mmCIF file of C-alpha atoms and ligand atoms in Angstrom:
data_model
loop_
_atom_site.group_PDB
_atom_site.id
_atom_site.type_symbol
_atom_site.label_atom_id
_atom_site.label_comp_id
_atom_site.label_asym_id
_atom_site.label_seq_id
_atom_site.Cartn_x
_atom_site.Cartn_y
_atom_site.Cartn_z
ATOM 1 C CA UNK A 1 -13.338 -4.379 20.276
ATOM 2 C CA UNK A 2 -11.275 -7.620 20.217
ATOM 3 C CA UNK A 3 -9.010 -8.187 17.236
ATOM 4 C CA UNK A 4 -6.411 -10.847 16.502
ATOM 5 C CA UNK A 5 -3.591 -9.592 14.280
ATOM 6 C CA UNK A 6 -1.106 -11.843 12.467
ATOM 7 C CA UNK A 7 2.338 -10.203 12.429
ATOM 8 C CA UNK A 8 4.820 -11.262 9.728
ATOM 9 C CA UNK A 9 8.085 -9.432 10.489
ATOM 10 C CA UNK A 10 10.037 -11.034 7.614
ATOM 11 C CA UNK A 11 13.646 -10.046 6.980
ATOM 12 C CA UNK A 12 16.155 -7.202 7.312
ATOM 13 C CA UNK A 13 14.518 -4.241 9.079
ATOM 14 C CA UNK A 14 11.169 -6.108 9.115
ATOM 15 C CA UNK A 15 11.379 -7.167 12.804
ATOM 16 C CA UNK A 16 12.314 -3.616 13.954
ATOM 17 C CA UNK A 17 9.578 -1.795 12.051
ATOM 18 C CA UNK A 18 6.796 -4.264 12.870
ATOM 19 C CA UNK A 19 7.835 -4.118 16.531
ATOM 20 C CA UNK A 20 7.403 -0.331 16.373
ATOM 21 C CA UNK A 21 3.953 -0.608 14.793
ATOM 22 C CA UNK A 22 2.854 -3.199 17.371
ATOM 23 C CA UNK A 23 3.899 -0.856 20.186
ATOM 24 C CA UNK A 24 1.796 1.917 18.647
ATOM 25 C CA UNK A 25 -1.165 -0.478 18.319
ATOM 26 C CA UNK A 26 -0.761 -1.403 22.018
ATOM 27 C CA UNK A 27 -1.042 2.312 22.829
ATOM 28 C CA UNK A 28 -4.196 2.572 20.666
ATOM 29 C CA UNK A 29 -5.733 -0.426 22.459
ATOM 30 C CA UNK A 30 -4.976 1.065 25.875
ATOM 31 C CA UNK A 31 -6.277 4.555 25.063
ATOM 32 C CA UNK A 32 -9.449 3.482 23.273
ATOM 33 C CA UNK A 33 -10.315 0.388 25.355
ATOM 34 C CA UNK A 34 -9.726 -2.347 22.765
ATOM 35 C CA UNK A 35 -8.027 -5.731 23.037
ATOM 36 C CA UNK A 36 -5.562 -6.476 20.262
ATOM 37 C CA UNK A 37 -3.653 -9.756 20.326
ATOM 38 C CA UNK A 38 -0.606 -10.289 18.105
ATOM 39 C CA UNK A 39 0.644 -13.571 16.681
ATOM 40 C CA UNK A 40 4.154 -13.535 15.149
ATOM 41 C CA UNK A 41 4.530 -15.779 12.095
ATOM 42 C CA UNK A 42 7.312 -16.681 9.688
ATOM 43 C CA UNK A 43 7.601 -15.484 6.087
ATOM 44 C CA UNK A 44 10.368 -14.862 3.537
ATOM 45 C CA UNK A 45 14.028 -15.538 4.299
ATOM 46 C CA UNK A 46 13.320 -16.030 8.006
ATOM 47 C CA UNK A 47 10.901 -18.833 7.104
ATOM 48 C CA UNK A 48 13.397 -20.337 4.634
ATOM 49 C CA UNK A 49 16.017 -20.463 7.368
ATOM 50 C CA UNK A 50 13.636 -21.984 9.897
ATOM 51 C CA UNK A 51 11.794 -24.536 7.760
ATOM 52 C CA UNK A 52 13.051 -24.456 4.177
ATOM 53 C CA UNK A 53 10.104 -22.654 2.531
ATOM 54 C CA UNK A 54 9.238 -18.967 2.178
ATOM 55 C CA UNK A 55 5.572 -19.398 3.134
ATOM 56 C CA UNK A 56 4.962 -22.200 5.651
ATOM 57 C CA UNK A 57 1.486 -23.726 5.680
ATOM 58 C CA UNK A 58 1.068 -22.676 9.319
ATOM 59 C CA UNK A 59 1.567 -19.009 8.344
ATOM 60 C CA UNK A 60 -1.214 -19.266 5.755
ATOM 61 C CA UNK A 61 -3.545 -21.061 8.175
ATOM 62 C CA UNK A 62 -2.992 -18.584 10.996
ATOM 63 C CA UNK A 63 -3.329 -15.557 8.678
ATOM 64 C CA UNK A 64 -6.639 -16.967 7.445
ATOM 65 C CA UNK A 65 -7.734 -17.309 11.087
ATOM 66 C CA UNK A 66 -6.726 -13.716 11.921
ATOM 67 C CA UNK A 67 -8.709 -10.493 11.629
ATOM 68 C CA UNK A 68 -5.902 -8.839 9.674
ATOM 69 C CA UNK A 69 -2.236 -9.149 8.781
ATOM 70 C CA UNK A 70 0.684 -6.779 9.369
ATOM 71 C CA UNK A 71 3.823 -7.440 7.318
ATOM 72 C CA UNK A 72 7.341 -5.969 7.527
ATOM 73 C CA UNK A 73 9.356 -6.814 4.411
ATOM 74 C CA UNK A 74 11.032 -9.839 2.865
ATOM 75 C CA UNK A 75 14.278 -10.558 1.042
ATOM 76 C CA UNK A 76 17.981 -9.951 1.289
ATOM 77 C CA UNK A 77 21.335 -10.916 -0.224
ATOM 78 C CA UNK A 78 21.477 -14.173 1.739
ATOM 79 C CA UNK A 79 18.637 -15.689 -0.332
ATOM 80 C CA UNK A 80 19.242 -14.011 -3.720
ATOM 81 C CA UNK A 81 20.781 -17.083 -5.389
ATOM 82 C CA UNK A 82 17.798 -19.344 -4.670
ATOM 83 C CA UNK A 83 15.453 -20.404 -7.520
ATOM 84 C CA UNK A 84 12.222 -18.392 -8.022
ATOM 85 C CA UNK A 85 9.792 -20.503 -5.989
ATOM 86 C CA UNK A 86 12.258 -20.682 -3.086
ATOM 87 C CA UNK A 87 12.970 -16.959 -2.947
ATOM 88 C CA UNK A 88 11.558 -14.861 -0.092
ATOM 89 C CA UNK A 89 9.397 -12.848 -2.562
ATOM 90 C CA UNK A 90 7.480 -16.044 -3.379
ATOM 91 C CA UNK A 91 6.194 -15.894 0.206
ATOM 92 C CA UNK A 92 4.771 -12.427 -0.411
ATOM 93 C CA UNK A 93 3.012 -13.340 -3.654
ATOM 94 C CA UNK A 94 1.783 -16.564 -2.022
ATOM 95 C CA UNK A 95 0.207 -14.887 0.999
ATOM 96 C CA UNK A 96 -1.554 -12.271 -1.183
ATOM 97 C CA UNK A 97 -2.995 -15.083 -3.286
ATOM 98 C CA UNK A 98 -3.949 -17.251 -0.297
ATOM 99 C CA UNK A 99 -5.843 -14.320 1.253
ATOM 100 C CA UNK A 100 -7.653 -13.535 -2.040
ATOM 101 C CA UNK A 101 -6.371 -9.953 -2.218
ATOM 102 C CA UNK A 102 -6.945 -8.116 -5.509
ATOM 103 C CA UNK A 103 -6.748 -4.420 -4.620
ATOM 104 C CA UNK A 104 -3.575 -2.549 -3.778
ATOM 105 C CA UNK A 105 -4.081 0.664 -1.845
ATOM 106 C CA UNK A 106 -1.288 3.209 -1.677
ATOM 107 C CA UNK A 107 -1.817 6.541 0.040
ATOM 108 C CA UNK A 108 0.575 9.326 -0.974
ATOM 109 C CA UNK A 109 0.614 12.114 1.553
ATOM 110 C CA UNK A 110 3.072 14.939 1.920
ATOM 111 C CA UNK A 111 3.509 15.743 5.599
ATOM 112 C CA UNK A 112 3.698 19.494 6.222
ATOM 113 C CA UNK A 113 6.954 19.132 8.163
ATOM 114 C CA UNK A 114 8.554 17.208 5.265
ATOM 115 C CA UNK A 115 7.563 19.536 2.413
ATOM 116 C CA UNK A 116 11.261 20.089 1.638
ATOM 117 C CA UNK A 117 11.614 16.388 0.756
ATOM 118 C CA UNK A 118 9.251 16.718 -2.232
ATOM 119 C CA UNK A 119 10.842 17.352 -5.629
ATOM 120 C CA UNK A 120 7.837 19.550 -6.553
ATOM 121 C CA UNK A 121 8.264 23.321 -6.322
ATOM 122 C CA UNK A 122 4.588 23.721 -5.387
ATOM 123 C CA UNK A 123 4.902 21.343 -2.392
ATOM 124 C CA UNK A 124 5.433 24.150 0.153
ATOM 125 C CA UNK A 125 1.908 25.524 -0.401
ATOM 126 C CA UNK A 126 0.044 22.572 -1.937
ATOM 127 C CA UNK A 127 -1.409 19.830 0.245
ATOM 128 C CA UNK A 128 -0.804 16.387 -1.284
ATOM 129 C CA UNK A 129 -3.057 13.742 0.216
ATOM 130 C CA UNK A 130 -4.311 11.133 -2.222
ATOM 131 C CA UNK A 131 -4.854 7.379 -2.394
ATOM 132 C CA UNK A 132 -4.144 5.198 -5.409
ATOM 133 C CA UNK A 133 -6.457 2.168 -5.636
ATOM 134 C CA UNK A 134 -4.835 -0.241 -8.081
ATOM 135 C CA UNK A 135 -6.321 -3.465 -9.443
ATOM 136 C CA UNK A 136 -3.744 -6.127 -8.585
ATOM 137 C CA UNK A 137 -4.577 -9.485 -10.131
ATOM 138 C CA UNK A 138 -5.837 -8.765 -13.674
ATOM 139 C CA UNK A 139 -4.965 -6.757 -16.773
ATOM 140 C CA UNK A 140 -1.917 -7.017 -18.985
ATOM 141 C CA UNK A 141 0.345 -8.555 -16.317
ATOM 142 C CA UNK A 142 -1.893 -11.639 -16.226
ATOM 143 C CA UNK A 143 -3.378 -11.712 -19.765
ATOM 144 C CA UNK A 144 -2.390 -14.037 -22.609
ATOM 145 C CA UNK A 145 1.089 -13.399 -23.992
ATOM 146 C CA UNK A 146 3.594 -14.903 -26.336
ATOM 147 C CA UNK A 147 6.504 -14.565 -28.708
ATOM 148 C CA UNK A 148 6.344 -15.827 -32.305
ATOM 149 C CA UNK A 149 8.425 -15.852 -35.433
ATOM 150 C CA UNK A 150 6.500 -13.875 -38.037
ATOM 151 C CA UNK A 151 7.304 -14.287 -41.729
ATOM 152 C CA UNK A 152 6.981 -10.540 -42.487
ATOM 153 C CA UNK A 153 7.920 -8.920 -39.168
ATOM 154 C CA UNK A 154 10.514 -11.290 -37.704
ATOM 155 C CA UNK A 155 10.433 -12.040 -33.967
ATOM 156 C CA UNK A 156 7.246 -10.539 -32.478
ATOM 157 C CA UNK A 157 6.030 -10.489 -28.863
ATOM 158 C CA UNK A 158 2.563 -9.625 -27.513
ATOM 159 C CA UNK A 159 0.711 -9.180 -24.211
ATOM 160 C CA UNK A 160 -3.024 -8.776 -23.658
ATOM 161 C CA UNK A 161 -4.886 -6.253 -21.532
ATOM 162 C CA UNK A 162 -8.107 -7.966 -20.497
ATOM 163 C CA UNK A 163 -10.691 -7.050 -17.842
ATOM 164 C CA UNK A 164 -14.068 -8.550 -17.001
ATOM 165 C CA UNK A 165 -17.036 -6.597 -15.637
ATOM 166 C CA UNK A 166 -16.696 -8.585 -12.402
ATOM 167 C CA UNK A 167 -13.057 -7.560 -11.928
ATOM 168 C CA UNK A 168 -13.846 -3.897 -12.614
ATOM 169 C CA UNK A 169 -16.882 -3.867 -10.317
ATOM 170 C CA UNK A 170 -15.035 -5.334 -7.343
ATOM 171 C CA UNK A 171 -12.148 -2.850 -7.557
ATOM 172 C CA UNK A 172 -14.681 -0.008 -8.003
ATOM 173 C CA UNK A 173 -16.403 -1.142 -4.807
ATOM 174 C CA UNK A 174 -13.134 -0.885 -2.888
ATOM 175 C CA UNK A 175 -12.332 2.553 -4.339
ATOM 176 C CA UNK A 176 -15.829 3.791 -3.442
ATOM 177 C CA UNK A 177 -15.637 2.434 0.107
ATOM 178 C CA UNK A 178 -12.305 4.239 0.593
ATOM 179 C CA UNK A 179 -13.583 7.442 -1.042
ATOM 180 C CA UNK A 180 -16.579 7.594 1.281
ATOM 181 C CA UNK A 181 -14.222 7.659 4.301
ATOM 182 C CA UNK A 182 -12.285 10.516 2.643
ATOM 183 C CA UNK A 183 -13.363 13.353 0.358
ATOM 184 C CA UNK A 184 -15.913 11.333 -1.647
ATOM 185 C CA UNK A 185 -14.192 11.940 -5.003
ATOM 186 C CA UNK A 186 -12.696 9.403 -7.409
ATOM 187 C CA UNK A 187 -10.695 10.006 -10.567
ATOM 188 C CA UNK A 188 -10.914 6.833 -12.653
ATOM 189 C CA UNK A 189 -7.886 6.482 -14.933
ATOM 190 C CA UNK A 190 -8.089 4.823 -18.338
ATOM 191 C CA UNK A 191 -7.131 5.097 -22.004
ATOM 192 C CA UNK A 192 -10.696 4.975 -23.321
ATOM 193 C CA UNK A 193 -9.816 7.004 -26.426
ATOM 194 C CA UNK A 194 -7.830 4.008 -27.702
ATOM 195 C CA UNK A 195 -8.464 0.771 -25.770
ATOM 196 C CA UNK A 196 -11.600 -1.379 -25.721
ATOM 197 C CA UNK A 197 -10.663 -2.667 -22.266
ATOM 198 C CA UNK A 198 -10.608 0.958 -21.063
ATOM 199 C CA UNK A 199 -14.016 1.666 -22.593
ATOM 200 C CA UNK A 200 -15.442 -1.281 -20.655
ATOM 201 C CA UNK A 201 -13.573 -0.041 -17.562
ATOM 202 C CA UNK A 202 -15.119 3.435 -17.840
ATOM 203 C CA UNK A 203 -18.654 2.181 -18.528
ATOM 204 C CA UNK A 204 -18.544 -0.367 -15.696
ATOM 205 C CA UNK A 205 -17.063 2.006 -13.095
ATOM 206 C CA UNK A 206 -19.899 4.507 -13.666
ATOM 207 C CA UNK A 207 -22.664 1.908 -13.904
ATOM 208 C CA UNK A 208 -21.572 0.203 -10.657
ATOM 209 C CA UNK A 209 -21.011 3.388 -8.685
ATOM 210 C CA UNK A 210 -24.271 5.048 -9.807
ATOM 211 C CA UNK A 211 -26.268 2.152 -8.369
ATOM 212 C CA UNK A 212 -24.193 1.315 -5.280
ATOM 213 C CA UNK A 213 -22.440 4.559 -4.324
ATOM 214 C CA UNK A 214 -24.519 7.399 -5.855
ATOM 215 C CA UNK A 215 -23.012 9.905 -3.378
ATOM 216 C CA UNK A 216 -19.444 9.389 -4.722
ATOM 217 C CA UNK A 217 -18.381 11.804 -7.467
ATOM 218 C CA UNK A 218 -16.524 10.001 -10.242
ATOM 219 C CA UNK A 219 -14.656 11.707 -13.054
ATOM 220 C CA UNK A 220 -12.561 10.087 -15.770
ATOM 221 C CA UNK A 221 -9.022 10.994 -16.773
ATOM 222 C CA UNK A 222 -6.846 9.618 -19.536
ATOM 223 C CA UNK A 223 -3.690 8.041 -18.146
ATOM 224 C CA UNK A 224 -1.282 10.324 -20.035
ATOM 225 C CA UNK A 225 -3.074 13.415 -18.734
ATOM 226 C CA UNK A 226 -3.121 11.887 -15.231
ATOM 227 C CA UNK A 227 0.669 11.462 -15.246
ATOM 228 C CA UNK A 228 0.942 15.192 -16.049
ATOM 229 C CA UNK A 229 -1.714 16.353 -13.580
ATOM 230 C CA UNK A 230 -0.020 14.430 -10.763
ATOM 231 C CA UNK A 231 3.044 16.659 -10.951
ATOM 232 C CA UNK A 232 1.207 19.814 -12.076
ATOM 233 C CA UNK A 233 -1.609 19.908 -9.510
ATOM 234 C CA UNK A 234 -1.533 16.880 -7.153
ATOM 235 C CA UNK A 235 -3.959 18.574 -4.732
ATOM 236 C CA UNK A 236 -6.854 17.927 -7.155
ATOM 237 C CA UNK A 237 -6.796 14.165 -6.377
ATOM 238 C CA UNK A 238 -8.614 12.396 -3.554
ATOM 239 C CA UNK A 239 -8.902 8.740 -4.670
ATOM 240 C CA UNK A 240 -7.405 7.550 -7.951
ATOM 241 C CA UNK A 241 -8.812 4.286 -9.371
ATOM 242 C CA UNK A 242 -6.616 2.419 -11.833
ATOM 243 C CA UNK A 243 -6.003 -0.812 -13.672
ATOM 244 C CA UNK A 244 -2.993 -2.935 -12.752
ATOM 245 C CA UNK A 245 -0.411 -1.448 -15.130
ATOM 246 C CA UNK A 246 -1.543 2.188 -14.949
ATOM 247 C CA UNK A 247 -1.560 1.928 -11.137
ATOM 248 C CA UNK A 248 1.889 0.354 -11.057
ATOM 249 C CA UNK A 249 3.326 3.410 -12.803
ATOM 250 C CA UNK A 250 1.170 6.159 -11.275
ATOM 251 C CA UNK A 251 1.532 4.912 -7.685
ATOM 252 C CA UNK A 252 5.328 5.145 -7.964
ATOM 253 C CA UNK A 253 5.007 8.646 -9.389
ATOM 254 C CA UNK A 254 2.640 9.596 -6.556
ATOM 255 C CA UNK A 255 5.036 8.102 -3.969
ATOM 256 C CA UNK A 256 7.995 10.004 -5.353
ATOM 257 C CA UNK A 257 6.358 13.436 -5.080
ATOM 258 C CA UNK A 258 5.911 12.953 -1.334
ATOM 259 C CA UNK A 259 9.571 12.343 -0.469
ATOM 260 C CA UNK A 260 10.974 9.455 1.546
ATOM 261 C CA UNK A 261 10.285 5.782 0.951
ATOM 262 C CA UNK A 262 10.342 5.259 4.742
ATOM 263 C CA UNK A 263 7.031 7.160 5.073
ATOM 264 C CA UNK A 264 4.809 5.298 2.609
ATOM 265 C CA UNK A 265 2.202 2.775 3.734
ATOM 266 C CA UNK A 266 0.114 0.341 1.709
ATOM 267 C CA UNK A 267 -2.492 -2.361 1.960
ATOM 268 C CA UNK A 268 -3.860 -5.163 -0.151
ATOM 269 C CA UNK A 269 -7.572 -5.869 0.181
ATOM 270 C CA UNK A 270 -10.058 -8.448 -1.092
ATOM 271 C CA UNK A 271 -13.750 -9.175 -0.586
ATOM 272 C CA UNK A 272 -13.736 -9.487 3.199
ATOM 273 C CA UNK A 273 -12.502 -7.074 5.850
ATOM 274 C CA UNK A 274 -9.167 -8.860 6.311
ATOM 275 C CA UNK A 275 -6.265 -7.104 4.592
ATOM 276 C CA UNK A 276 -2.496 -7.303 4.332
ATOM 277 C CA UNK A 277 -0.867 -4.086 5.541
ATOM 278 C CA UNK A 278 2.773 -3.312 4.786
ATOM 279 C CA UNK A 279 5.185 -0.469 4.055
ATOM 280 C CA UNK A 280 5.995 -0.006 0.348
ATOM 281 C CA UNK A 281 9.742 -0.252 0.959
ATOM 282 C CA UNK A 282 11.844 -3.426 1.108
ATOM 283 C CA UNK A 283 13.876 -5.056 3.859
ATOM 284 C CA UNK A 284 16.737 -2.495 3.653
ATOM 285 C CA UNK A 285 19.514 -5.003 4.492
ATOM 286 C CA UNK A 286 22.066 -2.144 4.509
ATOM 287 C CA UNK A 287 20.614 -0.731 7.744
ATOM 288 C CA UNK A 288 19.088 -3.861 9.320
ATOM 289 C CA UNK A 289 19.682 -4.361 13.042
ATOM 290 C CA UNK A 290 21.209 -0.874 13.478
ATOM 291 C CA UNK A 291 18.123 0.903 14.853
ATOM 292 C CA UNK A 292 18.272 3.255 11.838
ATOM 293 C CA UNK A 293 15.058 2.299 10.027
ATOM 294 C CA UNK A 294 12.110 4.650 9.804
ATOM 295 C CA UNK A 295 9.112 2.787 11.292
ATOM 296 C CA UNK A 296 6.541 5.395 10.145
ATOM 297 C CA UNK A 297 5.530 3.611 6.900
ATOM 298 C CA UNK A 298 4.674 0.506 8.945
ATOM 299 C CA UNK A 299 2.943 2.551 11.658
ATOM 300 C CA UNK A 300 0.846 4.294 8.983
ATOM 301 C CA UNK A 301 0.081 0.866 7.492
ATOM 302 C CA UNK A 302 -1.230 -0.125 10.934
ATOM 303 C CA UNK A 303 -3.397 3.037 10.889
ATOM 304 C CA UNK A 304 -4.824 1.887 7.541
ATOM 305 C CA UNK A 305 -5.637 -1.456 9.156
ATOM 306 C CA UNK A 306 -7.539 0.297 11.945
ATOM 307 C CA UNK A 307 -9.555 2.328 9.427
ATOM 308 C CA UNK A 308 -10.136 -0.097 6.532
ATOM 309 C CA UNK A 309 -10.277 -3.516 8.249
ATOM 310 C CA UNK A 310 -11.617 -2.614 11.707
ATOM 311 C CA UNK A 311 -13.588 0.574 10.836
ATOM 312 C CA UNK A 312 -11.864 2.392 13.725
ATOM 313 C CA UNK A 313 -11.723 5.858 12.180
ATOM 314 C CA UNK A 314 -10.979 7.774 15.399
ATOM 315 C CA UNK A 315 -8.155 5.425 16.286
ATOM 316 C CA UNK A 316 -6.632 5.618 12.779
ATOM 317 C CA UNK A 317 -6.839 9.416 12.882
ATOM 318 C CA UNK A 318 -5.160 9.398 16.322
ATOM 319 C CA UNK A 319 -2.177 7.479 14.915
ATOM 320 C CA UNK A 320 -1.882 9.842 11.928
ATOM 321 C CA UNK A 321 -2.185 12.879 14.198
ATOM 322 C CA UNK A 322 0.550 11.471 16.477
ATOM 323 C CA UNK A 323 2.860 10.970 13.480
ATOM 324 C CA UNK A 324 2.229 14.568 12.384
ATOM 325 C CA UNK A 325 2.943 15.890 15.894
ATOM 326 C CA UNK A 326 6.224 14.008 16.188
ATOM 327 C CA UNK A 327 7.361 15.312 12.787
ATOM 328 C CA UNK A 328 6.203 18.854 13.648
ATOM 329 C CA UNK A 329 8.256 18.621 16.869
ATOM 330 C CA UNK A 330 11.333 18.073 14.681
ATOM 331 C CA UNK A 331 12.081 14.399 15.335
ATOM 332 C CA UNK A 332 13.505 12.559 12.337
ATOM 333 C CA UNK A 333 14.984 9.162 11.556
ATOM 334 C CA UNK A 334 18.162 9.310 9.442
ATOM 335 C CA UNK A 335 16.377 8.842 6.076
ATOM 336 C CA UNK A 336 14.292 12.038 6.490
ATOM 337 C CA UNK A 337 16.746 14.009 8.550
ATOM 338 C CA UNK A 338 18.519 17.202 7.513
ATOM 339 C CA UNK A 339 21.781 17.732 9.445
ATOM 340 C CA UNK A 340 20.229 19.969 12.133
ATOM 341 C CA UNK A 341 17.173 17.858 13.049
ATOM 342 C CA UNK A 342 16.683 15.860 16.264
ATOM 343 C CA UNK A 343 17.768 12.462 15.010
ATOM 344 C CA UNK A 344 16.163 9.418 16.624
ATOM 345 C CA UNK A 345 16.370 5.672 16.032
ATOM 346 C CA UNK A 346 13.630 3.302 14.955
ATOM 347 C CA UNK A 347 12.653 2.356 18.482
ATOM 348 C CA UNK A 348 12.540 5.899 19.841
ATOM 349 C CA UNK A 349 10.538 7.143 16.851
ATOM 350 C CA UNK A 350 7.893 4.470 17.501
ATOM 351 C CA UNK A 351 7.843 5.293 21.223
ATOM 352 C CA UNK A 352 7.443 9.035 20.552
ATOM 353 C CA UNK A 353 4.429 8.269 18.360
ATOM 354 C CA UNK A 354 2.960 5.765 20.852
ATOM 355 C CA UNK A 355 3.268 8.325 23.681
ATOM 356 C CA UNK A 356 1.126 10.795 21.742
ATOM 357 C CA UNK A 357 -1.807 8.429 21.086
HETATM 358 P P1 NAD B 401 14.701 -1.212 -0.060
HETATM 359 O O1 NAD B 401 13.377 -0.527 -0.098
HETATM 360 O O2 NAD B 401 14.842 -2.297 0.927
HETATM 361 O O3 NAD B 401 15.859 -0.130 0.218
HETATM 362 C C1 NAD B 401 16.130 0.950 -0.683
HETATM 363 C C2 NAD B 401 16.863 2.059 0.104
HETATM 364 O O4 NAD B 401 15.936 2.712 0.976
HETATM 365 C C3 NAD B 401 17.979 1.522 1.000
HETATM 366 O O5 NAD B 401 19.032 2.468 1.024
HETATM 367 C C4 NAD B 401 17.355 1.441 2.371
HETATM 368 O O6 NAD B 401 18.263 1.588 3.445
HETATM 369 C C5 NAD B 401 16.361 2.592 2.323
HETATM 370 N N1 NAD B 401 15.156 2.304 3.127
HETATM 371 C C6 NAD B 401 14.152 1.458 2.828
HETATM 372 N N2 NAD B 401 13.248 1.433 3.808
HETATM 373 C C7 NAD B 401 13.691 2.287 4.759
HETATM 374 C C8 NAD B 401 13.195 2.683 6.028
HETATM 375 N N3 NAD B 401 12.039 2.218 6.539
HETATM 376 N N4 NAD B 401 13.920 3.579 6.740
HETATM 377 C C9 NAD B 401 15.066 4.073 6.276
HETATM 378 N N5 NAD B 401 15.591 3.744 5.068
HETATM 379 C C10 NAD B 401 14.907 2.853 4.328
HETATM 380 O O7 NAD B 401 14.968 -1.743 -1.543
HETATM 381 P P2 NAD B 401 16.174 -2.653 -2.082
HETATM 382 O O8 NAD B 401 17.448 -2.274 -1.402
HETATM 383 O O9 NAD B 401 16.061 -2.570 -3.539
HETATM 384 O O10 NAD B 401 15.780 -4.134 -1.650
HETATM 385 C C11 NAD B 401 16.289 -4.797 -0.498
HETATM 386 C C12 NAD B 401 15.576 -6.132 -0.346
HETATM 387 O O11 NAD B 401 14.178 -5.913 -0.103
HETATM 388 C C13 NAD B 401 15.646 -7.005 -1.619
HETATM 389 O O12 NAD B 401 15.844 -8.331 -1.221
HETATM 390 C C14 NAD B 401 14.281 -6.822 -2.259
HETATM 391 O O13 NAD B 401 13.903 -7.922 -3.016
HETATM 392 C C15 NAD B 401 13.400 -6.672 -1.029
HETATM 393 N N6 NAD B 401 12.128 -5.959 -1.265
HETATM 394 C C16 NAD B 401 11.060 -6.405 -0.555
HETATM 395 C C17 NAD B 401 9.842 -5.758 -0.669
HETATM 396 C C18 NAD B 401 8.695 -6.241 0.177
HETATM 397 O O14 NAD B 401 8.902 -7.042 1.084
HETATM 398 N N7 NAD B 401 7.481 -5.771 -0.061
HETATM 399 C C19 NAD B 401 9.720 -4.622 -1.488
HETATM 400 C C20 NAD B 401 10.844 -4.172 -2.172
HETATM 401 C C21 NAD B 401 12.064 -4.843 -2.045
#
């Protein structure tokens, strides 16, 4: 298989961690007989420094011409004083919009060797391996809002949760397509006992899935119960399907129960197969350029790209297996390292994983 991958290293530790993921992808290509080409492109503070804007037109054009996009992270103190549209983060929002991405996918997996890092007592004997599929471009964050002076109530502010059938169907499709590559189970999260938008959400999720993915088992859970179940019995979840705001909150809760931020991958997907794959963490300016960053979140993001954009399940599983083996062998970057572990830098961690592909 031939694939052209746009690589957006960005700022801070971005260049180190994307370099690590690219080296792992080279190993995948060699072992499984594929040809992957990589095109480095500017985004964020690096783009501001080079050409005065956080998302150069060329970056958008070349990402649109690519099969998929791998991103490091953007931002840092150097650019913090700039106005909103000139800040590095504007590049991130801009590229998601330009690529038409409306689904945010965040796996939360507790690696056996890192069970101690979880704040949950049950983590030693409970496997945690779930994926949050969050709607990213609708709901209350994008609905009508305002602030008014009310004669009776004084200053009053309001936001609107609004979803169309189309928006719910397209995010359900993505959740179903991910569930069918995993355990085939979806918990759809809503607040249908109170909200009209949630009642439409629930009805539409079932109607769409029954016709298009009859083999996927869908159950509903109220968001307040879901927040409890996530810490009480996280092993019950396979794929969790949520609206924008519920997913914002629950995906952070799910991330936290698995330990280090340096381990957590993500993707943003739209209608086509092209996605934007990136670690959930930021550019970590405090450790940039010191070979201290954990590249695993970016390497696992690359594994998601193999599975969800290129349909290379064996290759994705090989990357995940290699990560597990390296952790089982006791290697740790500083962020996940107890005092007695074999501490390695960003580059060596990536090489150890690449060697095991
Ligand atoms: P951060 O995620 O960059 O760092 C938080 C802490 O986690 C730091 O101590 C850092 O050293 C550590 N850390 C993060 N990733 C790590 C890794 N892979 N390995 C080891 N340690 C790691 O969050 P922050 O400090 O709040 O933000 C720093 C910059 O990143 C800001 O400019 C912020 O706007 C930006 N940011 C970007 C993104 C993105 O590009 N998607 C996301 C969040 C924050």
